[in-house]
PDB file of C-alpha atoms and ligand atoms in Angstrom:
ATOM      1  CA  MET A   1      87.995  76.201  96.029  1.00 40.00           C
ATOM      2  CA  ASN A   2      91.561  76.176  94.737  1.00 46.00           C
ATOM      3  CA  ASP A   3      91.449  79.671  93.295  1.00 46.00           C
ATOM      4  CA  THR A   4      95.107  80.465  93.933  1.00 47.00           C
ATOM      5  CA  ILE A   5      95.812  78.090  91.031  1.00 53.00           C
ATOM      6  CA  ASP A   6      92.715  78.746  88.934  1.00 88.00           C
ATOM      7  CA  VAL A   7      93.177  82.493  88.760  1.00 96.00           C
ATOM      8  CA  ASN A   8      96.339  82.032  86.703  1.00 95.00           C
ATOM      9  CA  SER A   9      94.292  80.646  83.857  1.00 95.00           C
ATOM     10  CA  PRO A  10      91.839  82.488  81.600  1.00 97.00           C
ATOM     11  CA  ALA A  11      89.423  79.543  81.989  1.00 96.00           C
ATOM     12  CA  LYS A  12      88.416  80.646  85.488  1.00 96.00           C
ATOM     13  CA  TRP A  13      87.581  84.138  84.268  1.00 97.00           C
ATOM     14  CA  GLU A  14      85.854  82.886  81.124  1.00 96.00           C
ATOM     15  CA  ALA A  15      83.611  80.755  83.323  1.00 94.00           C
ATOM     16  CA  ASP A  16      82.735  83.767  85.504  1.00 96.00           C
ATOM     17  CA  TYR A  17      81.858  85.871  82.477  1.00 96.00           C
ATOM     18  CA  ALA A  18      79.826  83.013  80.964  1.00 94.00           C
ATOM     19  CA  ARG A  19      77.904  82.344  84.211  1.00 95.00           C
ATOM     20  CA  GLY A  20      77.351  86.029  84.898  1.00 96.00           C
ATOM     21  CA  THR A  21      79.343  85.760  88.135  1.00 95.00           C
ATOM     22  CA  ASP A  22      81.347  88.807  87.089  1.00 97.00           C
ATOM     23  CA  GLY A  23      80.150  90.989  89.934  1.00 95.00           C
ATOM     24  CA  TRP A  24      83.366  93.027  89.829  1.00 96.00           C
ATOM     25  CA  ASP A  25      82.084  94.769  86.692  1.00 97.00           C
ATOM     26  CA  LEU A  26      80.646  98.164  87.637  1.00 98.00           C
ATOM     27  CA  GLY A  27      78.990  98.569  84.237  1.00 97.00           C
ATOM     28  CA  GLY A  28      80.810 101.846  83.647  1.00 98.00           C
ATOM     29  CA  PRO A  29      83.893 103.801  84.639  1.00 98.00           C
ATOM     30  CA  THR A  30      85.063 103.942  88.247  1.00 98.00           C
ATOM     31  CA  PRO A  31      83.881 107.103  90.077  1.00 98.00           C
ATOM     32  CA  ALA A  32      87.318 107.951  91.519  1.00 97.00           C
ATOM     33  CA  PHE A  33      88.850 107.847  88.028  1.00 97.00           C
ATOM     34  CA  LEU A  34      86.034 109.997  86.617  1.00 96.00           C
ATOM     35  CA  ARG A  35      86.833 112.530  89.339  1.00 95.00           C
ATOM     36  CA  LEU A  36      90.546 112.534  88.450  1.00 94.00           C
ATOM     37  CA  LEU A  37      89.704 112.992  84.791  1.00 94.00           C
ATOM     38  CA  SER A  38      87.202 115.753  85.422  1.00 91.00           C
ATOM     39  CA  ALA A  39      89.817 117.660  87.445  1.00 82.00           C
ATOM     40  CA  GLN A  40      91.941 117.456  84.326  1.00 75.00           C
ATOM     41  CA  GLN A  41      89.130 118.912  82.201  1.00 70.00           C
ATOM     42  CA  GLN A  42      88.743 121.787  84.638  1.00 76.00           C
ATOM     43  CA  GLY A  43      92.422 122.677  84.205  1.00 74.00           C
ATOM     44  CA  ARG A  44      93.405 121.129  87.546  1.00 75.00           C
ATOM     45  CA  ALA A  45      95.247 118.313  85.819  1.00 74.00           C
ATOM     46  CA  ARG A  46      96.828 115.677  87.983  1.00 80.00           C
ATOM     47  CA  PHE A  47      97.463 113.413  85.006  1.00 89.00           C
ATOM     48  CA  ARG A  48      98.128 114.801  81.574  1.00 92.00           C
ATOM     49  CA  PRO A  49      97.343 112.510  78.637  1.00 95.00           C
ATOM     50  CA  GLY A  50     100.047 110.003  77.743  1.00 97.00           C
ATOM     51  CA  ARG A  51     100.438 106.342  76.978  1.00 98.00           C
ATOM     52  CA  LEU A  52      98.526 104.239  79.504  1.00 98.00           C
ATOM     53  CA  LEU A  53      98.446 100.481  80.112  1.00 99.00           C
ATOM     54  CA  VAL A  54      95.439  98.827  81.733  1.00 99.00           C
ATOM     55  CA  PRO A  55      96.268  95.263  82.834  1.00 98.00           C
ATOM     56  CA  GLY A  56      93.304  92.953  83.477  1.00 98.00           C
ATOM     57  CA  ALA A  57      91.029  95.481  81.800  1.00 98.00           C
ATOM     58  CA  GLY A  58      87.884  93.317  81.754  1.00 98.00           C
ATOM     59  CA  ARG A  59      85.192  94.969  79.642  1.00 98.00           C
ATOM     60  CA  GLY A  60      87.387  98.074  79.448  1.00 98.00           C
ATOM     61  CA  HIS A  61      85.113 100.713  81.023  1.00 98.00           C
ATOM     62  CA  ASP A  62      88.023 102.558  82.666  1.00 98.00           C
ATOM     63  CA  ALA A  63      90.279 102.054  79.654  1.00 98.00           C
ATOM     64  CA  ARG A  64      87.699 103.679  77.368  1.00 98.00           C
ATOM     65  CA  GLU A  65      87.183 106.589  79.763  1.00 98.00           C
ATOM     66  CA  PHE A  66      90.887 107.430  79.790  1.00 98.00           C
ATOM     67  CA  ALA A  67      90.987 107.076  75.991  1.00 98.00           C
ATOM     68  CA  ARG A  68      88.025 109.465  75.759  1.00 97.00           C
ATOM     69  CA  HIS A  69      90.141 111.956  77.702  1.00 96.00           C
ATOM     70  CA  GLY A  70      93.013 111.795  75.238  1.00 96.00           C
ATOM     71  CA  PHE A  71      95.141 109.018  76.723  1.00 98.00           C
ATOM     72  CA  GLN A  72      96.678 106.531  74.310  1.00 98.00           C
ATOM     73  CA  VAL A  73      95.427 103.342  75.928  1.00 98.00           C
ATOM     74  CA  THR A  74      96.572  99.734  75.689  1.00 98.00           C
ATOM     75  CA  ALA A  75      94.091  97.402  77.414  1.00 98.00           C
ATOM     76  CA  VAL A  76      95.176  93.850  78.213  1.00 98.00           C
ATOM     77  CA  ASP A  77      93.156  90.836  79.283  1.00 98.00           C
ATOM     78  CA  PHE A  78      93.739  87.121  78.831  1.00 98.00           C
ATOM     79  CA  SER A  79      90.041  86.255  78.783  1.00 98.00           C
ATOM     80  CA  PRO A  80      88.842  85.965  75.169  1.00 98.00           C
ATOM     81  CA  TYR A  81      85.353  86.955  76.329  1.00 98.00           C
ATOM     82  CA  ALA A  82      86.629  90.153  77.975  1.00 98.00           C
ATOM     83  CA  VAL A  83      88.565  91.000  74.815  1.00 98.00           C
ATOM     84  CA  GLN A  84      85.487  90.346  72.673  1.00 98.00           C
ATOM     85  CA  GLU A  85      83.481  92.636  74.956  1.00 98.00           C
ATOM     86  CA  MET A  86      86.104  95.392  74.712  1.00 98.00           C
ATOM     87  CA  ARG A  87      85.906  95.129  70.933  1.00 98.00           C
ATOM     88  CA  ARG A  88      82.097  95.180  71.004  1.00 98.00           C
ATOM     89  CA  LEU A  89      81.958  98.200  73.299  1.00 98.00           C
ATOM     90  CA  ALA A  90      84.627 100.180  71.408  1.00 95.00           C
ATOM     91  CA  THR A  91      83.603 103.639  70.249  1.00 96.00           C
ATOM     92  CA  PRO A  92      85.375 105.968  67.826  1.00 97.00           C
ATOM     93  CA  ASP A  93      85.868 108.605  70.532  1.00 97.00           C
ATOM     94  CA  ALA A  94      87.641 106.098  72.786  1.00 97.00           C
ATOM     95  CA  PRO A  95      90.172 104.230  70.664  1.00 97.00           C
ATOM     96  CA  LEU A  96      91.915 101.341  72.426  1.00 98.00           C
ATOM     97  CA  GLU A  97      94.755  99.069  71.551  1.00 98.00           C
ATOM     98  CA  ILE A  98      93.393  95.737  72.812  1.00 98.00           C
ATOM     99  CA  LEU A  99      95.763  92.873  73.567  1.00 98.00           C
ATOM    100  CA  GLU A 100      94.601  89.359  74.422  1.00 98.00           C
ATOM    101  CA  SER A 101      97.486  88.302  76.600  1.00 98.00           C
ATOM    102  CA  ASP A 102      98.512  87.177  80.038  1.00 98.00           C
ATOM    103  CA  VAL A 103      99.948  90.279  81.688  1.00 98.00           C
ATOM    104  CA  PHE A 104     102.956  88.188  82.686  1.00 98.00           C
ATOM    105  CA  ALA A 105     103.585  87.359  79.033  1.00 98.00           C
ATOM    106  CA  LEU A 106     103.614  90.851  77.547  1.00 98.00           C
ATOM    107  CA  PRO A 107     106.564  91.301  75.198  1.00 98.00           C
ATOM    108  CA  ARG A 108     109.736  92.939  76.486  1.00 97.00           C
ATOM    109  CA  ALA A 109     109.221  95.483  73.698  1.00 97.00           C
ATOM    110  CA  LEU A 110     106.603  97.081  75.983  1.00 98.00           C
ATOM    111  CA  ASP A 111     109.130  97.628  78.779  1.00 97.00           C
ATOM    112  CA  GLY A 112     109.522 101.324  79.455  1.00 97.00           C
ATOM    113  CA  ALA A 113     106.760 102.124  76.968  1.00 98.00           C
ATOM    114  CA  PHE A 114     104.143 103.651  79.269  1.00 98.00           C
ATOM    115  CA  ASP A 115     103.626 106.979  80.984  1.00 98.00           C
ATOM    116  CA  TYR A 116     100.969 105.349  83.159  1.00 98.00           C
ATOM    117  CA  VAL A 117      99.805 101.962  84.395  1.00 98.00           C
ATOM    118  CA  LEU A 118      96.244 101.926  85.741  1.00 98.00           C
ATOM    119  CA  ASP A 119      95.244  99.121  88.076  1.00 98.00           C
ATOM    120  CA  TYR A 120      91.793  98.509  89.434  1.00 98.00           C
ATOM    121  CA  THR A 121      90.920  94.966  90.470  1.00 98.00           C
ATOM    122  CA  CYS A 122      93.707  93.386  88.446  1.00 98.00           C
ATOM    123  CA  PHE A 123      96.092  93.225  91.414  1.00 98.00           C
ATOM    124  CA  CYS A 124      93.405  91.549  93.562  1.00 98.00           C
ATOM    125  CA  ALA A 125      92.736  89.021  90.783  1.00 98.00           C
ATOM    126  CA  ILE A 126      96.352  87.906  90.542  1.00 97.00           C
ATOM    127  CA  ASP A 127      97.544  84.876  92.468  1.00 96.00           C
ATOM    128  CA  PRO A 128      98.889  86.440  95.705  1.00 97.00           C
ATOM    129  CA  ARG A 129     102.079  84.381  95.345  1.00 96.00           C
ATOM    130  CA  ARG A 130     102.792  86.322  92.155  1.00 97.00           C
ATOM    131  CA  ARG A 131     102.430  89.809  93.632  1.00 98.00           C
ATOM    132  CA  GLY A 132     106.158  90.493  93.751  1.00 98.00           C
ATOM    133  CA  GLU A 133     106.499  89.393  90.136  1.00 98.00           C
ATOM    134  CA  TYR A 134     103.543  91.582  89.185  1.00 98.00           C
ATOM    135  CA  ALA A 135     105.013  94.630  90.946  1.00 98.00           C
ATOM    136  CA  GLY A 136     108.242  94.038  89.008  1.00 97.00           C
ATOM    137  CA  ARG A 137     106.303  94.004  85.738  1.00 98.00           C
ATOM    138  CA  VAL A 138     104.522  97.236  86.566  1.00 98.00           C
ATOM    139  CA  ALA A 139     107.866  98.924  87.245  1.00 97.00           C
ATOM    140  CA  ARG A 140     109.274  97.554  83.993  1.00 97.00           C
ATOM    141  CA  TRP A 141     106.339  98.722  81.853  1.00 98.00           C
ATOM    142  CA  LEU A 142     106.702 102.312  83.049  1.00 98.00           C
ATOM    143  CA  LYS A 143     109.022 104.925  81.627  1.00 97.00           C
ATOM    144  CA  VAL A 144     111.322 106.560  84.140  1.00 96.00           C
ATOM    145  CA  GLY A 145     109.075 109.088  85.878  1.00 96.00           C
ATOM    146  CA  GLY A 146     105.998 107.158  84.718  1.00 97.00           C
ATOM    147  CA  VAL A 147     103.066 106.924  87.086  1.00 97.00           C
ATOM    148  CA  TYR A 148     101.329 103.887  88.546  1.00 98.00           C
ATOM    149  CA  ILE A 149      97.743 104.569  89.587  1.00 98.00           C
ATOM    150  CA  HIS A 150      96.575 101.753  91.833  1.00 98.00           C
ATOM    151  CA  LEU A 151      93.084 101.782  93.273  1.00 98.00           C
ATOM    152  CA  GLY A 152      93.542  99.113  95.924  1.00 98.00           C
ATOM    153  CA  PHE A 153      90.605  96.827  96.754  1.00 98.00           C
ATOM    154  CA  PRO A 154      89.795  95.000  98.976  1.00 98.00           C
ATOM    155  CA  LEU A 155      91.902  96.397 101.806  1.00 97.00           C
ATOM    156  CA  ASP A 156      90.692  94.016 104.451  1.00 96.00           C
ATOM    157  CA  ALA A 157      91.964  90.753 105.859  1.00 94.00           C
ATOM    158  CA  HIS A 158      89.553  88.140 104.541  1.00 95.00           C
ATOM    159  CA  ALA A 159      90.951  84.773 103.547  1.00 95.00           C
ATOM    160  CA  GLY A 160      90.753  83.386 100.027  1.00 94.00           C
ATOM    161  CA  GLY A 161      89.615  85.003  96.845  1.00 95.00           C
ATOM    162  CA  PRO A 162      89.497  86.372  94.270  1.00 97.00           C
ATOM    163  CA  PRO A 163      89.327  89.157  95.104  1.00 97.00           C
ATOM    164  CA  PHE A 164      92.404  88.562  97.250  1.00 97.00           C
ATOM    165  CA  ALA A 165      92.787  90.993 100.116  1.00 97.00           C
ATOM    166  CA  ALA A 166      95.868  93.135 100.699  1.00 98.00           C
ATOM    167  CA  SER A 167      96.843  95.707 103.275  1.00 98.00           C
ATOM    168  CA  ALA A 168      97.991  99.205 102.408  1.00 98.00           C
ATOM    169  CA  GLY A 169     101.363  98.316 103.963  1.00 98.00           C
ATOM    170  CA  GLU A 170     101.779  95.322 101.669  1.00 98.00           C
ATOM    171  CA  ILE A 171     100.965  97.384  98.578  1.00 98.00           C
ATOM    172  CA  LEU A 172     103.403 100.109  99.602  1.00 98.00           C
ATOM    173  CA  ASN A 173     106.167  97.591 100.312  1.00 98.00           C
ATOM    174  CA  LEU A 174     105.688  95.623  97.123  1.00 98.00           C
ATOM    175  CA  PHE A 175     105.853  98.572  94.784  1.00 98.00           C
ATOM    176  CA  THR A 176     108.475 100.672  96.576  1.00 97.00           C
ATOM    177  CA  GLN A 177     110.731  97.602  96.584  1.00 96.00           C
ATOM    178  CA  GLN A 178     110.519  97.722  92.787  1.00 96.00           C
ATOM    179  CA  GLY A 179     111.764 101.285  92.554  1.00 95.00           C
ATOM    180  CA  LEU A 180     108.433 103.105  92.692  1.00 97.00           C
ATOM    181  CA  ARG A 181     108.044 106.124  94.957  1.00 97.00           C
ATOM    182  CA  LEU A 182     104.730 106.973  96.581  1.00 97.00           C
ATOM    183  CA  LEU A 183     103.475 110.370  95.411  1.00 96.00           C
ATOM    184  CA  GLU A 184     100.079 110.426  97.060  1.00 95.00           C
ATOM    185  CA  ARG A 185      97.409 108.303  98.618  1.00 97.00           C
ATOM    186  CA  GLU A 186      93.776 108.911  99.481  1.00 97.00           C
ATOM    187  CA  VAL A 187      90.737 107.059 100.686  1.00 98.00           C
ATOM    188  CA  PRO A 188      88.212 107.801  97.948  1.00 97.00           C
ATOM    189  CA  PHE A 189      84.977 109.297  99.250  1.00 97.00           C
ATOM    190  CA  ASP A 190      83.238 108.155  96.076  1.00 97.00           C
ATOM    191  CA  SER A 191      83.797 104.395  96.185  1.00 98.00           C
ATOM    192  CA  VAL A 192      80.738 102.492  95.006  1.00 97.00           C
ATOM    193  CA  PRO A 193      78.632 101.608  98.077  1.00 97.00           C
ATOM    194  CA  GLN A 194      79.560  97.932  98.177  1.00 97.00           C
ATOM    195  CA  ARG A 195      83.301  98.855  98.253  1.00 98.00           C
ATOM    196  CA  ARG A 196      83.143 101.857 100.601  1.00 97.00           C
ATOM    197  CA  GLY A 197      85.799 101.678 103.305  1.00 96.00           C
ATOM    198  CA  LEU A 198      87.611  98.887 101.466  1.00 98.00           C
ATOM    199  CA  GLU A 199      89.548 100.999  98.964  1.00 98.00           C
ATOM    200  CA  GLU A 200      92.537 103.282  98.857  1.00 98.00           C
ATOM    201  CA  LEU A 201      94.056 105.072  95.900  1.00 98.00           C
ATOM    202  CA  PHE A 202      97.856 104.990  95.630  1.00 98.00           C
ATOM    203  CA  VAL A 203      99.831 106.992  93.091  1.00 97.00           C
ATOM    204  CA  PHE A 204     103.470 106.033  92.573  1.00 97.00           C
ATOM    205  CA  ALA A 205     106.168 107.253  90.209  1.00 97.00           C
ATOM    206  CA  ARG A 206     108.911 105.099  88.780  1.00 97.00           C
ATOM    207  CA  CYS A 207     112.361 106.161  89.909  1.00 91.00           C
ATOM    208  CA  VAL A 208     115.451 105.669  87.775  1.00 76.00           C
ATOM    209  CA  PHE A 209     116.414 102.227  89.019  1.00 63.00           C
ATOM    210  CA  VAL A 210     114.303  99.172  88.222  1.00 60.00           C
ATOM    211  CA  ALA A 211     115.574  95.637  88.738  1.00 59.00           C
ATOM    212  CA  ALA A 212     115.931  93.740  85.433  1.00 57.00           C
TER     213      ALA A 212
HETATM  214  C1  SAM B 301      88.247  91.144  88.684  1.00 86.11           C
HETATM  215  S1  SAM B 301      88.302  91.317  86.949  1.00 86.11           S
HETATM  216  C2  SAM B 301      88.497  93.098  86.784  1.00 86.11           C
HETATM  217  C3  SAM B 301      88.235  93.625  85.409  1.00 86.11           C
HETATM  218  C4  SAM B 301      88.304  95.148  85.301  1.00 86.11           C
HETATM  219  N1  SAM B 301      89.568  95.662  85.769  1.00 86.11           N
HETATM  220  C5  SAM B 301      87.158  95.785  86.031  1.00 86.11           C
HETATM  221  O1  SAM B 301      87.408  96.525  87.010  1.00 86.11           O
HETATM  222  O2  SAM B 301      86.008  95.563  85.620  1.00 86.11           O
HETATM  223  C6  SAM B 301      89.934  90.744  86.583  1.00 86.11           C
HETATM  224  C7  SAM B 301      90.213  90.709  85.103  1.00 86.11           C
HETATM  225  O3  SAM B 301      91.608  90.450  84.959  1.00 86.11           O
HETATM  226  C8  SAM B 301      91.791  89.445  84.004  1.00 86.11           C
HETATM  227  N2  SAM B 301      93.034  88.764  84.395  1.00 86.11           N
HETATM  228  C9  SAM B 301      93.295  88.093  85.549  1.00 86.11           C
HETATM  229  N3  SAM B 301      94.550  87.630  85.550  1.00 86.11           N
HETATM  230  C10 SAM B 301      95.110  88.027  84.393  1.00 86.11           C
HETATM  231  C11 SAM B 301      96.383  87.840  83.793  1.00 86.11           C
HETATM  232  N4  SAM B 301      97.350  87.150  84.406  1.00 86.11           N
HETATM  233  N5  SAM B 301      96.613  88.374  82.575  1.00 86.11           N
HETATM  234  C12 SAM B 301      95.632  89.068  81.925  1.00 86.11           C
HETATM  235  N6  SAM B 301      94.396  89.269  82.432  1.00 86.11           N
HETATM  236  C13 SAM B 301      94.142  88.754  83.649  1.00 86.11           C
HETATM  237  C14 SAM B 301      90.544  88.570  84.059  1.00 86.11           C
HETATM  238  O4  SAM B 301      90.310  87.895  82.848  1.00 86.11           O
HETATM  239  C15 SAM B 301      89.465  89.606  84.365  1.00 86.11           C
HETATM  240  O5  SAM B 301      88.914  90.136  83.178  1.00 86.11           O
END
């Protein structure tokens, strides 16, 4: 299967949604993100509400959860089906700005616009040859001091994909090379069972310098 080419096109993802081979969809928000957000509600805020970009948002479960907690969320996906689903599942208490776009084609007007970028299973869906380019985009989308929350999956060494594997070292290298500084990392204890032991949460902040 020539997925390293196919994944660059919405058609591959449309086909997965249409066939029901969208097993990445957890049907609701990601437990580790719910935990981060509940800490915020209990006054132990790690992330105060701000403008948040969710690339490759799929049906938007995580995007809506952050919106419900007061974040101003822009959710991006290039699959028309995913976008239609985000619109269908929208609720008044979780307003989203929904963009149907390739993440690599977002307008330069969005550079420096975000306090946060939230990535869960977008990075592993991207053609691995485009990871450096993707890391550069993440850095560009963030304000100086903005935070990149990356729940890495799958951190193993299997061949092929999607999901395409990465090591923690590769993720750290890619994003620090783009001017992001690691603030914290943790192995979530609350990964869903099928992903347990394959995930790590990385939190980076954008430093002053970002390559153009
Ligand atoms: C593995 S799914 C993950 C969806 C969602 N993050 C989740 O956890 O349910 C990857 C999603 O990213 C989208 N996607 C992949 N490459 C993309 C790109 N270059 N631009 C925009 N969306 C992309 C796909 O359409 C798909 O909805």
